[in-house]
Amino acid sequence: MLPLRRNIAEMAGYVPGFQPADAERWIKLNTNENPYPPSPRVVEAIRNELGADGARLRQYPDAGSRAARAAAARLYGYDADWLILANGSDELLNNLIRAFAGEGDEVAYIHPSYSYYGTLIAIQGARPRTFGLTAQFKLADFPARYDGKLFFLTSPHAPLGFAFSLAEIEDLAQRCSGMLVVDEAYADFAADSAVTLVRRYPNLVVTRTFSKSYALAGMRLGLAVAHPEVVAALDKIRDHYHLDRLALVAAEAALEDQGYLRQRLAQVCATRERFSVRLRAAGYPVIASQANFVFVSAPDGNGQRLYQQLYDARILVRYFSDALLCHGVRISIGTDAEMDALLQVLGA
Ligand SMILES: *Cc1c(COP(=O)(O)O)cnc(C)c1O
């Protein structure tokens, strides 16, 4: 037997959404990727960084991500020491647990939500606790005072798509004696963001990703806004060269092209609304979404059958076997043509 830590030996790893080898033969609506390309300025920045011969790749990247941090600081209206870039927001979630929770400490998240929190908690050997949702999408049984080290609040919620209000988030920040991490992976598609609350609550961290709204899932980029003390802690424990040179210039260019972002967000949100209306009209209950996906219930309550029906038409969506989610599927918002193809399969 290997001398593995017991929690590592006993845990199951995270299972990401299926990435088919022959992606071009599928309509791929299962991992909330953006159907449109990233900003042309991102592509240009990567080309410039590569140059004709890739000579710059000989040298290490800027360990402090200074240019990209400065761009994020300008965008969000914070000084640069309130911001940290990361190798996907997954890196931030991981390092927040490492920084704030020791073995046996309690870390909470919503069930159902992003199941990767549970994996990260298991790796750390921390103690998971979950809070459920009411039928109105409020937190169920959240105590007046919560003493766990961290609470991960996914807003907009994944995989259901609704968002918590800023008043609810503020209330939670006050009730948590530990850290409240608002995972805003989808906030660019939503009406509100908790970023502006960070200044007022030292225990509040907001994480963002470039994977969905900026169409850069393949670059692995995320960021967090938090009090400088939190950012300093995250800076201490991260890998020093966690972002490569191409990712750094991509992040800076993406953040600086807000015009392009806004145009693409408007397209995705318009498609989401149109798709939701048509699905509902065909008898499929759809939760109102503030993200780039919708959670759709199967009319007969059998999400797996709905998944299979779409799979057989070479349309990939996400089915979760969890008892609270198996009545439906999560469908990423693709192009209008892709969503029309899906509607056609469902006879909508
Ligand atoms: C996609 C997603 C992430 C991960 O984002 P990356 O930046 O690609 O690591 C984090 N949280 C939620 C809720 C997500 O859906």
Short mmCIF file of C-alpha atoms and ligand atoms in Angstrom, two decimals, residues 88-90 93 114 117 154 158 183 185-186 209 211-212 220-221, ligand 1:
data_model
loop_
_atom_site.label_atom_id
_atom_site.label_comp_id
_atom_site.label_asym_id
_atom_site.label_seq_id
_atom_site.Cartn_x
_atom_site.Cartn_y
_atom_site.Cartn_z
CA GLY A 88 -8.84 29.49 -13.66
CA SER A 89 -11.11 30.44 -10.79
CA ASP A 90 -10.76 26.79 -9.69
CA LEU A 93 -11.31 28.12 -4.76
CA TYR A 114 -20.75 23.33 -8.02
CA TYR A 117 -16.05 22.55 -3.69
CA THR A 154 -22.56 30.23 -6.06
CA ALA A 158 -25.01 26.63 -10.94
CA ASP A 183 -18.44 32.34 -6.79
CA ALA A 185 -18.43 32.48 -12.48
CA TYR A 186 -21.55 33.62 -14.36
CA THR A 209 -13.68 33.35 -14.38
CA SER A 211 -13.92 30.76 -19.04
CA LYS A 212 -17.54 31.60 -19.75
CA ARG A 220 -7.39 28.91 -17.74
CA LEU A 221 -7.92 32.37 -16.24
C1 LIG B 1 -17.00 27.10 -14.60
C2 LIG B 1 -17.08 27.33 -13.12
C3 LIG B 1 -15.95 27.56 -12.35
C4 LIG B 1 -14.57 27.32 -12.87
O1 LIG B 1 -14.07 28.25 -13.67
P1 LIG B 1 -12.60 28.14 -14.24
O2 LIG B 1 -12.16 29.56 -14.22
O3 LIG B 1 -12.73 27.58 -15.61
O4 LIG B 1 -11.77 27.31 -13.32
C5 LIG B 1 -16.10 27.88 -11.02
N1 LIG B 1 -17.31 27.93 -10.46
C6 LIG B 1 -18.43 27.68 -11.15
C7 LIG B 1 -19.75 27.73 -10.47
C8 LIG B 1 -18.34 27.35 -12.51
O5 LIG B 1 -19.44 27.05 -13.19
#
